[in-house]
Tab-separated table of C-alpha atoms in Angstrom:
chain	number	residue	atom	x	y	z
A	20	MET	CA	72.172	-110.627	-208.695
A	21	MET	CA	71.910	-113.457	-211.224
A	22	ILE	CA	71.057	-111.122	-214.101
A	23	PHE	CA	74.031	-108.900	-213.214
A	24	GLN	CA	76.253	-111.948	-213.465
A	25	LEU	CA	74.786	-112.932	-216.832
A	26	VAL	CA	75.302	-109.437	-218.243
A	27	GLN	CA	78.899	-109.416	-216.977
A	28	GLN	CA	79.530	-112.860	-218.469
A	29	LEU	CA	78.178	-111.721	-221.829
A	30	VAL	CA	80.366	-108.593	-221.800
A	31	LYS	CA	83.393	-110.700	-220.837
A	32	GLN	CA	82.765	-113.134	-223.708
A	33	ALA	CA	82.283	-110.227	-226.124
A	34	LEU	CA	85.701	-108.891	-225.051
A	35	ASP	CA	87.364	-112.312	-225.300
A	36	THR	CA	85.978	-112.940	-228.793
A	37	ARG	CA	86.973	-109.419	-229.941
A	38	LEU	CA	83.408	-108.354	-230.654
A	39	ILE	CA	84.191	-105.231	-228.622
A	40	GLU	CA	87.286	-103.476	-227.301
A	41	ARG	CA	87.936	-102.492	-223.673
A	42	GLU	CA	86.780	-98.936	-224.436
A	43	ASP	CA	83.354	-100.308	-225.475
A	44	GLU	CA	82.724	-102.293	-222.288
A	45	VAL	CA	80.633	-99.807	-220.274
A	46	TYR	CA	78.707	-98.616	-223.339
A	47	ALA	CA	77.782	-102.143	-224.443
A	48	ARG	CA	76.776	-103.156	-220.918
A	49	ASN	CA	74.487	-100.135	-220.609
A	50	GLN	CA	72.837	-100.955	-223.934
A	51	VAL	CA	72.029	-104.469	-222.684
A	52	LEU	CA	70.777	-103.127	-219.334
A	53	ALA	CA	68.436	-100.770	-221.206
A	54	LEU	CA	66.940	-103.683	-223.151
A	55	LEU	CA	66.452	-105.515	-219.847
A	56	GLN	CA	64.841	-102.412	-218.306
A	57	ILE	CA	67.431	-102.413	-215.517
A	58	GLU	CA	68.325	-98.970	-214.187
A	59	ASP	CA	71.154	-99.907	-211.820
A	60	PHE	CA	74.058	-102.335	-211.878
A	61	MET	CA	76.306	-104.058	-209.374
A	62	GLU	CA	79.665	-105.660	-210.151
A	63	VAL	CA	79.759	-109.334	-209.152
A	64	GLU	CA	82.652	-111.757	-209.077
A	65	LEU	CA	82.793	-114.091	-212.061
A	66	GLU	CA	83.802	-117.720	-211.913
A	67	GLU	CA	86.763	-118.827	-214.040
A	68	SER	CA	84.581	-120.969	-216.283
A	69	ILE	CA	82.117	-118.828	-218.272
A	70	PRO	CA	79.405	-120.351	-220.516
A	71	GLU	CA	79.481	-119.765	-224.259
A	72	ILE	CA	77.533	-116.815	-225.678
A	73	PRO	CA	74.472	-118.844	-226.872
A	74	ASP	CA	74.076	-120.387	-223.398
A	75	ILE	CA	74.302	-116.982	-221.688
A	76	LEU	CA	71.791	-115.549	-224.151
A	77	GLU	CA	69.272	-118.300	-223.416
A	78	GLN	CA	69.377	-117.437	-219.706
A	79	ILE	CA	69.054	-113.709	-220.413
A	80	VAL	CA	66.034	-114.377	-222.634
A	81	ASP	CA	64.503	-116.545	-219.880
A	82	TYR	CA	64.953	-113.624	-217.461
A	83	ALA	CA	63.253	-111.254	-219.925
A	84	VAL	CA	60.291	-113.642	-220.179
A	85	GLU	CA	60.061	-114.063	-216.383
A	86	GLN	CA	60.087	-110.284	-215.908
A	87	GLU	CA	57.411	-109.936	-218.619
A	88	ILE	CA	59.725	-107.744	-220.697
A	89	ILE	CA	58.954	-109.989	-223.679
A	90	GLN	CA	56.360	-112.650	-224.442
A	91	ASP	CA	57.208	-116.337	-224.299
A	92	ILE	CA	56.881	-116.710	-228.093
A	93	PHE	CA	59.610	-118.168	-230.329
A	94	ASP	CA	59.864	-115.253	-232.791
A	95	VAL	CA	59.678	-112.628	-230.028
A	96	LYS	CA	62.479	-114.321	-228.088
A	97	ASP	CA	64.637	-114.558	-231.213
A	98	ILE	CA	64.089	-110.859	-231.917
A	99	PHE	CA	65.124	-109.949	-228.368
A	100	LEU	CA	68.186	-112.214	-228.510
A	101	SER	CA	69.259	-110.595	-231.785
A	102	GLN	CA	68.826	-107.112	-230.298
A	103	VAL	CA	70.981	-108.020	-227.307
A	104	MET	CA	73.810	-109.161	-229.579
A	105	ASP	CA	73.493	-106.037	-231.726
A	106	CYS	CA	74.801	-104.119	-228.694
A	107	PHE	CA	78.192	-105.733	-229.307
A	108	ILE	CA	78.554	-105.448	-233.095
A	109	ALA	CA	80.020	-102.550	-235.043
A	110	ARG	CA	77.954	-100.786	-237.695
A	111	PRO	CA	78.168	-102.087	-241.288
A	112	SER	CA	80.594	-99.336	-242.358
A	113	SER	CA	83.068	-100.330	-239.612
A	114	VAL	CA	82.701	-104.045	-240.346
A	115	ASN	CA	83.347	-103.426	-244.045
A	116	LYS	CA	86.332	-101.200	-243.265
A	117	GLN	CA	87.911	-103.906	-241.085
A	118	PHE	CA	87.137	-106.572	-243.687
A	119	TYR	CA	88.924	-104.729	-246.468
A	120	GLU	CA	91.852	-103.744	-244.240
A	121	LYS	CA	92.364	-107.452	-243.598
A	122	TYR	CA	91.782	-108.182	-247.304
A	123	GLN	CA	94.923	-106.138	-248.041
A	124	GLN	CA	96.843	-108.784	-246.072
A	125	SER	CA	95.011	-111.680	-247.722
A	126	PRO	CA	91.464	-112.657	-248.790
A	127	GLU	CA	91.668	-115.532	-246.291
A	128	GLN	CA	92.230	-113.153	-243.362
A	129	ALA	CA	89.265	-111.051	-244.441
A	130	THR	CA	86.787	-113.926	-244.674
A	131	GLU	CA	88.134	-115.520	-241.480
A	132	TYR	CA	87.476	-112.238	-239.626
A	133	PHE	CA	83.931	-111.961	-240.994
A	134	TYR	CA	83.125	-115.643	-240.388
A	135	GLU	CA	84.283	-115.425	-236.758
A	136	LEU	CA	82.284	-112.216	-236.289
A	137	SER	CA	79.171	-113.886	-237.699
A	138	LYS	CA	79.583	-116.855	-235.347
A	139	ASN	CA	80.523	-114.887	-232.221
A	140	SER	CA	77.613	-112.483	-232.734
A	141	ASN	CA	75.297	-115.518	-232.769
A	142	TYR	CA	74.079	-114.615	-236.269
A	143	ILE	CA	75.363	-118.025	-237.340
A	144	GLN	CA	73.496	-120.298	-234.960
A	145	MET	CA	76.402	-122.600	-234.052
A	146	LYS	CA	74.724	-124.154	-231.006
A	147	ARG	CA	71.711	-125.186	-233.079
A	148	ILE	CA	73.921	-126.303	-235.980
A	149	ARG	CA	75.827	-128.704	-233.690
A	150	GLN	CA	72.577	-130.646	-233.281
A	151	ASN	CA	72.733	-131.727	-236.940
A	152	ILE	CA	73.669	-135.326	-237.688
A	153	GLU	CA	76.571	-135.280	-240.150
A	154	TYR	CA	78.609	-138.076	-241.689
A	155	LYS	CA	80.211	-139.178	-244.946
A	156	ALA	CA	79.080	-142.050	-247.150
A	157	ALA	CA	81.631	-143.808	-249.363
A	158	THR	CA	80.607	-144.329	-253.008
A	159	GLU	CA	82.337	-144.997	-256.318
A	160	TYR	CA	82.227	-141.214	-256.875
A	161	GLY	CA	83.951	-140.348	-253.601
A	162	GLU	CA	82.586	-139.567	-250.156
A	163	LEU	CA	79.162	-137.927	-250.201
A	164	ASP	CA	78.235	-135.631	-247.301
A	165	ILE	CA	75.043	-136.538	-245.438
A	166	THR	CA	73.348	-134.032	-243.100
A	167	ILE	CA	70.113	-134.590	-241.198
A	168	ASN	CA	69.041	-131.018	-240.562
A	169	LEU	CA	68.065	-130.530	-236.903
A	170	SER	CA	69.287	-126.938	-236.567
A	171	LYS	CA	66.062	-125.121	-237.354
A	172	PRO	CA	63.874	-125.481	-234.247
A	173	GLU	CA	60.208	-126.240	-234.664
A	174	LYS	CA	57.886	-123.390	-233.721
A	175	ASP	CA	55.278	-123.878	-231.014
A	176	PRO	CA	51.575	-123.837	-231.977
A	177	LYS	CA	51.124	-120.344	-230.481
A	178	SER	CA	53.864	-118.920	-232.737
A	179	ILE	CA	52.364	-120.609	-235.789
A	180	GLU	CA	48.919	-119.178	-235.003
A	181	LEU	CA	50.339	-115.665	-234.500
A	182	GLU	CA	52.159	-115.977	-237.808
A	183	LYS	CA	48.870	-116.713	-239.567
A	184	MET	CA	47.260	-113.669	-237.957
A	185	ALA	CA	50.217	-111.314	-238.470
A	186	LYS	CA	49.777	-108.272	-240.698
A	187	LYS	CA	51.316	-108.868	-244.115
A	188	SER	CA	54.309	-106.721	-244.993
A	189	SER	CA	56.423	-106.375	-248.125
A	190	TYR	CA	59.447	-105.037	-246.253
A	191	PRO	CA	61.921	-106.601	-246.697
A	192	LYS	CA	60.606	-108.125	-249.918
A	193	CYS	CA	62.282	-111.476	-249.156
A	194	LEU	CA	64.749	-113.135	-246.776
A	195	LEU	CA	67.676	-112.284	-249.071
A	196	CYS	CA	67.072	-108.570	-249.610
A	197	VAL	CA	69.735	-106.140	-248.385
A	198	GLU	CA	67.058	-104.506	-246.228
A	199	ASN	CA	67.431	-107.458	-243.827
A	200	GLU	CA	70.701	-105.992	-242.535
A	201	GLY	CA	69.888	-104.797	-239.000
A	202	TYR	CA	66.144	-105.481	-239.418
A	203	ALA	CA	64.597	-106.290	-236.035
A	204	GLY	CA	62.315	-108.965	-237.459
A	205	ARG	CA	58.649	-109.675	-236.772
A	206	ILE	CA	56.304	-112.615	-236.339
A	207	GLY	CA	56.999	-114.809	-239.368
A	208	HIS	CA	60.160	-112.941	-240.444
A	209	PRO	CA	63.483	-113.840	-238.757
A	210	ALA	CA	65.345	-111.442	-236.488
A	211	ARG	CA	68.289	-109.738	-238.180
A	212	SER	CA	69.447	-107.004	-235.747
A	213	ASN	CA	72.830	-108.763	-235.494
A	214	HIS	CA	73.131	-109.263	-239.261
A	215	ARG	CA	75.950	-107.659	-241.258
A	216	MET	CA	76.914	-107.825	-244.957
A	217	ILE	CA	80.120	-107.158	-246.879
A	218	ARG	CA	79.884	-104.991	-249.988
A	219	VAL	CA	81.396	-106.734	-253.039
A	220	ASN	CA	81.791	-105.440	-256.585
A	221	LEU	CA	80.885	-107.956	-259.294
A	222	THR	CA	80.777	-106.857	-262.947
A	223	ASP	CA	80.534	-103.210	-261.773
A	224	GLU	CA	77.394	-104.016	-259.778
A	225	ASN	CA	76.747	-103.916	-256.028
A	226	TRP	CA	76.553	-107.360	-254.479
A	227	TYR	CA	76.612	-108.416	-250.837
A	228	LEU	CA	78.441	-111.215	-249.043
A	229	GLN	CA	76.925	-112.822	-245.962
A	230	TYR	CA	77.016	-116.213	-244.282
A	231	SER	CA	74.101	-118.579	-243.995
A	232	PRO	CA	72.645	-118.482	-240.447
A	233	TYR	CA	72.506	-122.296	-240.605
A	234	VAL	CA	75.767	-123.208	-242.340
A	235	TYR	CA	75.829	-126.656	-243.971
A	236	TYR	CA	79.616	-126.655	-244.534
A	237	ASN	CA	82.674	-124.562	-243.690
A	238	GLU	CA	82.155	-120.834	-244.359
A	239	HIS	CA	78.883	-121.449	-246.190
A	240	CYS	CA	78.286	-118.018	-247.710
A	241	ILE	CA	75.596	-116.326	-249.776
A	242	VAL	CA	76.367	-113.636	-252.344
A	243	LEU	CA	73.234	-111.662	-253.193
A	244	SER	CA	72.220	-108.943	-255.613
A	245	GLU	CA	71.438	-105.444	-254.373
A	246	THR	CA	68.248	-105.497	-256.441
A	247	HIS	CA	65.306	-107.826	-255.859
A	248	THR	CA	65.276	-109.574	-259.247
A	249	ASP	CA	64.480	-113.133	-260.314
A	250	MET	CA	67.194	-115.759	-260.638
A	251	LYS	CA	68.509	-115.978	-264.193
A	252	ILE	CA	71.335	-118.084	-265.610
A	253	SER	CA	73.178	-116.184	-268.345
A	254	PRO	CA	76.743	-115.473	-269.508
A	255	LEU	CA	76.721	-112.634	-266.969
A	256	THR	CA	76.181	-115.259	-264.246
A	257	PHE	CA	79.380	-117.024	-265.289
A	258	LYS	CA	81.248	-113.705	-265.346
A	259	ARG	CA	80.102	-112.869	-261.815
A	260	LEU	CA	80.949	-116.319	-260.428
A	261	LEU	CA	84.437	-116.254	-261.923
A	262	GLY	CA	84.920	-112.631	-260.864
A	263	PHE	CA	84.122	-113.605	-257.285
A	264	VAL	CA	86.566	-116.525	-257.131
A	265	GLU	CA	89.199	-114.277	-258.695
A	266	GLN	CA	88.748	-111.955	-255.689
A	267	PHE	CA	88.393	-114.845	-253.203
A	268	PRO	CA	90.398	-117.737	-254.695
A	269	HIS	CA	89.988	-119.918	-251.572
A	270	TYR	CA	86.204	-119.964	-252.075
A	271	PHE	CA	84.022	-121.634	-254.677
A	272	LEU	CA	80.816	-119.943	-255.826
A	273	GLY	CA	77.844	-121.490	-257.597
A	274	SER	CA	74.260	-120.750	-258.534
A	275	ASN	CA	71.047	-122.686	-258.266
A	276	ALA	CA	69.305	-123.237	-261.583
A	277	ASP	CA	66.762	-120.630	-262.604
A	278	ILE	CA	63.613	-122.684	-263.231
A	279	PRO	CA	61.292	-124.564	-260.833
A	280	ILE	CA	61.907	-128.166	-259.731
A	281	VAL	CA	65.623	-128.012	-260.582
A	282	GLY	CA	66.106	-124.594	-258.974
A	283	GLY	CA	66.602	-123.559	-255.359
A	284	SER	CA	64.067	-122.583	-252.715
A	285	ILE	CA	64.251	-118.835	-253.420
A	286	LEU	CA	64.064	-118.031	-257.134
A	287	SER	CA	62.701	-114.516	-256.600
A	288	HIS	CA	66.057	-112.957	-255.615
A	289	GLU	CA	69.245	-113.444	-257.604
A	290	HIS	CA	71.878	-114.969	-255.336
A	291	TYR	CA	74.737	-117.452	-255.286
A	292	GLN	CA	76.173	-119.801	-252.661
A	293	GLY	CA	79.798	-120.583	-251.949
A	294	GLY	CA	82.336	-121.177	-249.238
A	295	ASN	CA	85.645	-122.629	-248.173
A	296	TYR	CA	84.884	-126.288	-248.730
A	297	GLN	CA	85.691	-128.951	-251.300
A	298	PHE	CA	82.750	-131.146	-252.192
A	299	ALA	CA	83.016	-134.625	-253.673
A	300	MET	CA	82.061	-133.259	-257.095
A	301	ALA	CA	84.996	-130.818	-257.037
A	302	LYS	CA	87.349	-133.736	-256.302
A	303	ALA	CA	85.823	-135.958	-258.995
A	304	GLU	CA	88.099	-136.965	-261.881
A	305	ASP	CA	87.558	-136.502	-265.597
A	306	ASP	CA	85.650	-139.320	-267.225
A	307	TRP	CA	86.584	-138.262	-270.766
A	308	THR	CA	87.807	-135.126	-272.487
A	309	PHE	CA	86.881	-133.201	-275.630
A	310	SER	CA	87.624	-129.904	-277.351
A	311	MET	CA	85.372	-127.233	-278.841
A	312	ASP	CA	86.145	-125.370	-282.036
A	313	GLY	CA	86.690	-121.687	-281.384
A	314	PHE	CA	87.852	-122.136	-277.789
A	315	PRO	CA	91.540	-123.155	-277.998
A	316	ASN	CA	92.312	-121.818	-274.501
A	317	VAL	CA	89.682	-123.982	-272.797
A	318	LYS	CA	90.185	-127.578	-271.691
A	319	CYS	CA	86.880	-129.471	-271.672
A	320	SER	CA	85.902	-132.689	-269.932
A	321	ILE	CA	82.982	-134.755	-268.712
A	322	VAL	CA	83.235	-135.330	-264.960
A	323	LYS	CA	82.888	-138.778	-263.413
A	324	TRP	CA	79.790	-137.901	-261.412
A	325	PRO	CA	76.235	-139.304	-261.209
A	326	MET	CA	74.843	-136.084	-262.671
A	327	SER	CA	75.791	-134.733	-266.106
A	328	VAL	CA	78.666	-132.291	-265.570
A	329	ILE	CA	80.809	-130.481	-268.134
A	330	ARG	CA	84.017	-129.056	-266.642
A	331	LEU	CA	85.773	-126.168	-268.375
A	332	ARG	CA	89.313	-125.108	-267.401
A	333	SER	CA	91.331	-122.088	-268.477
A	334	GLU	CA	93.829	-119.589	-267.125
A	335	GLU	CA	91.652	-116.857	-268.658
A	336	PRO	CA	88.224	-116.281	-267.025
A	337	ALA	CA	86.932	-114.488	-270.143
A	338	SER	CA	87.511	-117.639	-272.209
A	339	LEU	CA	85.461	-119.677	-269.720
A	340	VAL	CA	82.613	-117.151	-269.884
A	341	GLU	CA	82.504	-117.406	-273.690
A	342	ALA	CA	82.710	-121.207	-273.702
A	343	GLY	CA	80.079	-121.463	-270.965
A	344	ALA	CA	77.787	-119.112	-272.892
A	345	HIS	CA	78.147	-121.296	-275.995
A	346	ILE	CA	77.197	-124.453	-274.069
A	347	LEU	CA	74.260	-122.746	-272.315
A	348	GLU	CA	72.872	-121.450	-275.610
A	349	LYS	CA	73.124	-124.880	-277.250
A	350	TRP	CA	71.700	-126.728	-274.239
A	351	LYS	CA	68.652	-124.476	-273.833
A	352	ASP	CA	67.386	-125.495	-277.288
A	353	TYR	CA	68.597	-129.107	-277.239
A	354	SER	CA	66.252	-132.087	-277.480
A	355	ASP	CA	67.008	-135.807	-277.706
A	356	GLN	CA	63.871	-137.887	-277.349
A	357	THR	CA	65.835	-141.147	-277.261
A	358	VAL	CA	66.993	-140.198	-273.728
A	359	GLY	CA	63.860	-138.268	-272.720
A	360	ILE	CA	65.236	-134.741	-273.142
A	361	LEU	CA	62.891	-132.104	-274.565
A	362	ALA	CA	63.949	-128.445	-274.588
A	363	GLN	CA	60.354	-127.247	-274.209
A	364	THR	CA	56.742	-128.376	-274.234
A	365	GLY	CA	53.817	-126.073	-274.859
A	366	GLY	CA	56.098	-123.058	-274.738
A	367	THR	CA	57.496	-123.968	-271.295
A	368	PRO	CA	61.334	-124.159	-271.318
A	369	HIS	CA	62.938	-127.156	-269.591
A	370	ASN	CA	66.709	-126.929	-270.057
A	371	THR	CA	69.095	-124.889	-267.923
A	372	VAL	CA	72.339	-125.384	-265.973
A	373	THR	CA	73.626	-125.269	-262.415
A	374	PRO	CA	77.026	-123.498	-262.690
A	375	ILE	CA	79.892	-123.659	-260.153
A	376	ALA	CA	83.163	-121.684	-260.347
A	377	ARG	CA	86.426	-122.237	-258.463
A	378	LYS	CA	90.143	-121.502	-258.704
A	379	ASN	CA	92.425	-124.541	-258.812
A	380	GLY	CA	96.033	-123.371	-258.655
A	381	GLU	CA	96.573	-121.088	-261.650
A	382	TRP	CA	93.528	-122.503	-263.433
A	383	PHE	CA	89.962	-121.257	-263.266
A	384	GLU	CA	87.285	-123.955	-263.445
A	385	LEU	CA	83.646	-123.623	-264.450
A	386	ASP	CA	81.412	-126.659	-263.950
A	387	LEU	CA	78.103	-126.698	-265.823
A	388	VAL	CA	75.643	-129.279	-264.506
A	389	LEU	CA	72.988	-129.925	-267.163
A	390	ARG	CA	69.439	-129.754	-265.783
A	391	ASN	CA	65.964	-130.484	-267.156
A	392	ASN	CA	62.690	-129.933	-265.263
A	393	ARG	CA	60.222	-131.806	-267.491
A	394	THR	CA	57.508	-133.870	-265.773
A	395	SER	CA	55.417	-136.844	-266.894
A	396	ASP	CA	52.492	-138.941	-265.673
A	397	GLU	CA	54.970	-141.484	-264.328
A	398	HIS	CA	57.117	-138.805	-262.673
A	399	PRO	CA	54.810	-135.858	-261.856
A	400	LEU	CA	57.468	-134.247	-259.631
A	401	GLY	CA	60.102	-134.381	-262.353
A	402	ILE	CA	61.619	-136.919	-264.738
A	403	PHE	CA	65.136	-135.758	-263.788
A	404	HIS	CA	64.290	-135.379	-260.123
A	405	PRO	CA	64.241	-137.857	-257.185
A	406	HIS	CA	61.871	-140.648	-258.165
A	407	ALA	CA	59.111	-141.982	-255.926
A	408	ASP	CA	61.132	-144.896	-254.516
A	409	VAL	CA	63.606	-142.514	-252.839
A	410	HIS	CA	61.035	-139.977	-251.587
A	411	HIS	CA	60.989	-141.633	-248.170
A	412	ILE	CA	64.541	-140.292	-247.761
A	413	LYS	CA	64.674	-137.234	-250.048
A	414	LYS	CA	61.739	-135.693	-251.897
A	415	GLU	CA	62.658	-131.997	-252.022
A	416	ASN	CA	64.195	-130.153	-254.987
A	417	ILE	CA	67.810	-130.917	-255.836
A	418	GLY	CA	69.578	-127.585	-255.632
A	419	LEU	CA	73.179	-126.468	-255.808
A	420	ILE	CA	74.339	-128.032	-252.529
A	421	GLU	CA	72.908	-131.469	-253.325
A	422	VAL	CA	74.250	-131.310	-256.878
A	423	MET	CA	77.793	-131.015	-255.475
A	424	GLY	CA	77.337	-134.012	-253.181
A	425	LEU	CA	75.850	-132.842	-249.864
A	426	ALA	CA	72.474	-134.259	-248.867
A	427	VAL	CA	70.359	-131.978	-246.674
A	428	LEU	CA	67.808	-134.409	-245.267
A	429	PRO	CA	64.679	-133.635	-243.201
A	430	ALA	CA	64.694	-133.714	-239.384
A	431	ARG	CA	62.029	-136.455	-239.332
A	432	LEU	CA	64.706	-138.978	-240.327
A	433	LYS	CA	66.463	-138.811	-236.952
A	434	GLY	CA	63.667	-140.710	-235.194
A	435	GLU	CA	62.606	-142.697	-238.242
A	436	LEU	CA	66.079	-144.125	-238.890
A	437	GLU	CA	66.385	-145.112	-235.218
A	438	GLU	CA	63.091	-146.957	-235.708
A	439	VAL	CA	64.520	-148.717	-238.792
A	440	GLU	CA	67.583	-149.715	-236.746
A	441	ASN	CA	65.341	-151.190	-234.039
A	442	PHE	CA	63.361	-153.016	-236.745
A	443	LEU	CA	66.569	-154.626	-238.053
A	444	LEU	CA	67.432	-155.678	-234.482
A	445	ASP	CA	63.928	-157.143	-233.953
A	446	LYS	CA	63.209	-154.599	-231.219
A	447	THR	CA	60.092	-153.383	-233.018
A	448	GLU	CA	57.828	-154.855	-235.670
A	449	THR	CA	56.776	-151.610	-237.343
A	450	VAL	CA	58.345	-148.633	-239.107
A	451	ALA	CA	56.857	-145.594	-240.850
A	452	GLY	CA	54.784	-146.854	-243.768
A	453	TYR	CA	56.895	-145.139	-246.433
A	454	HIS	CA	60.032	-146.879	-245.065
A	455	ALA	CA	58.448	-150.346	-244.943
A	456	VAL	CA	59.653	-151.727	-248.309
A	457	TRP	CA	63.180	-150.397	-247.746
A	458	ALA	CA	63.337	-151.658	-244.140
A	459	ASN	CA	62.255	-155.154	-245.172
A	460	GLU	CA	64.865	-155.202	-247.954
A	461	LEU	CA	67.557	-154.243	-245.421
A	462	LYS	CA	66.353	-156.880	-242.984
A	463	ALA	CA	66.585	-159.592	-245.620
A	464	ARG	CA	70.065	-158.420	-246.668
A	465	TYR	CA	71.627	-157.954	-243.242
A	466	LYS	CA	69.757	-160.418	-241.008
A	467	THR	CA	72.851	-162.602	-240.440
A	468	VAL	CA	75.338	-159.773	-239.817
A	469	VAL	CA	73.457	-156.925	-238.136
A	470	ASN	CA	74.051	-156.300	-234.433
A	471	GLU	CA	73.982	-153.505	-231.853
A	472	SER	CA	77.473	-152.297	-232.727
A	473	ASN	CA	77.078	-152.028	-236.510
A	474	VAL	CA	73.380	-151.282	-237.111
A	475	GLU	CA	73.777	-147.497	-237.142
A	476	SER	CA	76.662	-147.566	-239.629
A	477	LEU	CA	74.786	-150.030	-241.886
A	478	VAL	CA	71.662	-147.848	-242.005
A	479	ARG	CA	73.731	-144.698	-242.580
A	480	GLU	CA	75.552	-146.420	-245.442
A	481	GLU	CA	72.202	-147.344	-247.002
A	482	VAL	CA	70.964	-143.753	-246.660
A	483	GLY	CA	74.100	-142.723	-248.563
A	484	LYS	CA	73.160	-145.159	-251.337
A	485	LYS	CA	69.686	-143.625	-251.485
A	486	PHE	CA	71.184	-140.145	-251.881
A	487	LEU	CA	73.398	-141.463	-254.664
A	488	ARG	CA	70.206	-142.710	-256.328
A	489	VAL	CA	68.745	-139.203	-255.942
A	490	LEU	CA	71.719	-137.780	-257.860
A	491	GLU	CA	71.476	-140.490	-260.508
A	492	ASP	CA	67.763	-139.745	-260.977
A	493	ALA	CA	68.634	-136.064	-261.510
A	494	GLY	CA	71.273	-136.818	-264.162
A	495	VAL	CA	69.983	-136.022	-267.664
A	496	PHE	CA	72.436	-138.406	-269.374
A	497	LYS	CA	72.512	-141.630	-267.372
A	498	ARG	CA	75.806	-143.351	-266.695
A	499	ASN	CA	75.105	-146.301	-268.939
A	500	GLU	CA	75.778	-147.102	-272.585
A	501	GLU	CA	72.646	-145.326	-273.832
A	502	GLY	CA	73.292	-142.258	-271.642
A	503	GLU	CA	76.936	-141.939	-272.673
A	504	ALA	CA	75.966	-142.163	-276.338
A	505	GLY	CA	73.415	-139.397	-275.754
A	506	PHE	CA	75.989	-137.237	-273.952
A	507	ARG	CA	78.456	-137.658	-276.841
A	508	ARG	CA	75.740	-136.600	-279.291
A	509	PHE	CA	75.264	-133.393	-277.325
A	510	ILE	CA	79.019	-132.766	-277.234
A	511	ASP	CA	79.145	-133.251	-281.026
A	512	HIS	CA	76.291	-130.737	-281.230
A	513	LEU	CA	78.528	-128.204	-279.453
């Protein structure tokens, strides 16, 4: 009787969230019953208060494990959960048709429909995402976003062992390939039965819009190429980014850089990230302005930001593409040893950009964040990369999201920062070894003012300062007299 109630609750929630219509009710229920290997069904009375879809799904998955329909393995359970939700989602052609019907009303209505579908279908893992610790840290550059990422659950040892033993497959080639749409998944490859994509035309090419399963900000989307090709920053990149925001002016769209260390986690598939959110960098003011010969329709400025950002503005996207191409070409071959910038060593290129496009009223904006991935004996993980003294907080590559002012920090920090708080309150004498220097500095600074009510906010504020240091380390022209002089030399070079 309990499983009948769970199935009815799930169908009711699917109706209430408009995943299905009344005419789909019996069909969808029968599809779920088939997955559960149930051959009969009995209507039961539902209580007024019905759990949310993720909570119902967890109980249905537990039932499937108890009945030995599926194994009690993380990946297997996720695959089953995804298959259950696929019973309630229209095929890609129908989803795309509805999206573009709503687009005729407004781009906002279209993306709102698709975002809600992606959440209600449990493709976007909202229950897991709510576990993240999120707050803002005030700095001289505006409020930085801090996220301690707790949304991706840790796999059990059995799942990890099965993943090692699993047969290798090249289908789909990567997690971003279009072949993931509707793919059941396997051990070591996430379930995607409930995954849908929107077809988008960019520069007369087929691209696909989807949302990140673990969104880090509002409507965090991914726009990916139909072909499995390496990331490459070029004038065509700028044209695509600006073409996208012309179609979806309420979204920004940006690209990770295209070389290791300063690039993103997946450089093997060309893709961009965007969404309906304004980061601190987008709000940042101009530090100083300049003009470039040959580009009279483009307003140019240096942004007041810890990293080195050139902002281009124009009412004509084509002018921004040309100006951006000029800057990229000059930057790729630019060296200035007085500030540690070398364009290449031993034939290895070091200079590239992280570009971000947005629409601001009638103006198009293209931000070019200058990047360099050179290493040294002192900084083997990157000269313009988080330095060793901030690795206890953030060691990973600085990609697009961090560049704009959102720190995605590792889950380990949840417990470790609580330990630091207890250390400041004299509740413990030890902290993780890599936090020791920092914790002792904080203790010396705050020993007369720290208490139970303010210790969390003090530590969070200090984590924000560390992330600001991360961004400053990644800036190629430092925000000091020497760095500004170097930046002006590059602008003269343009």
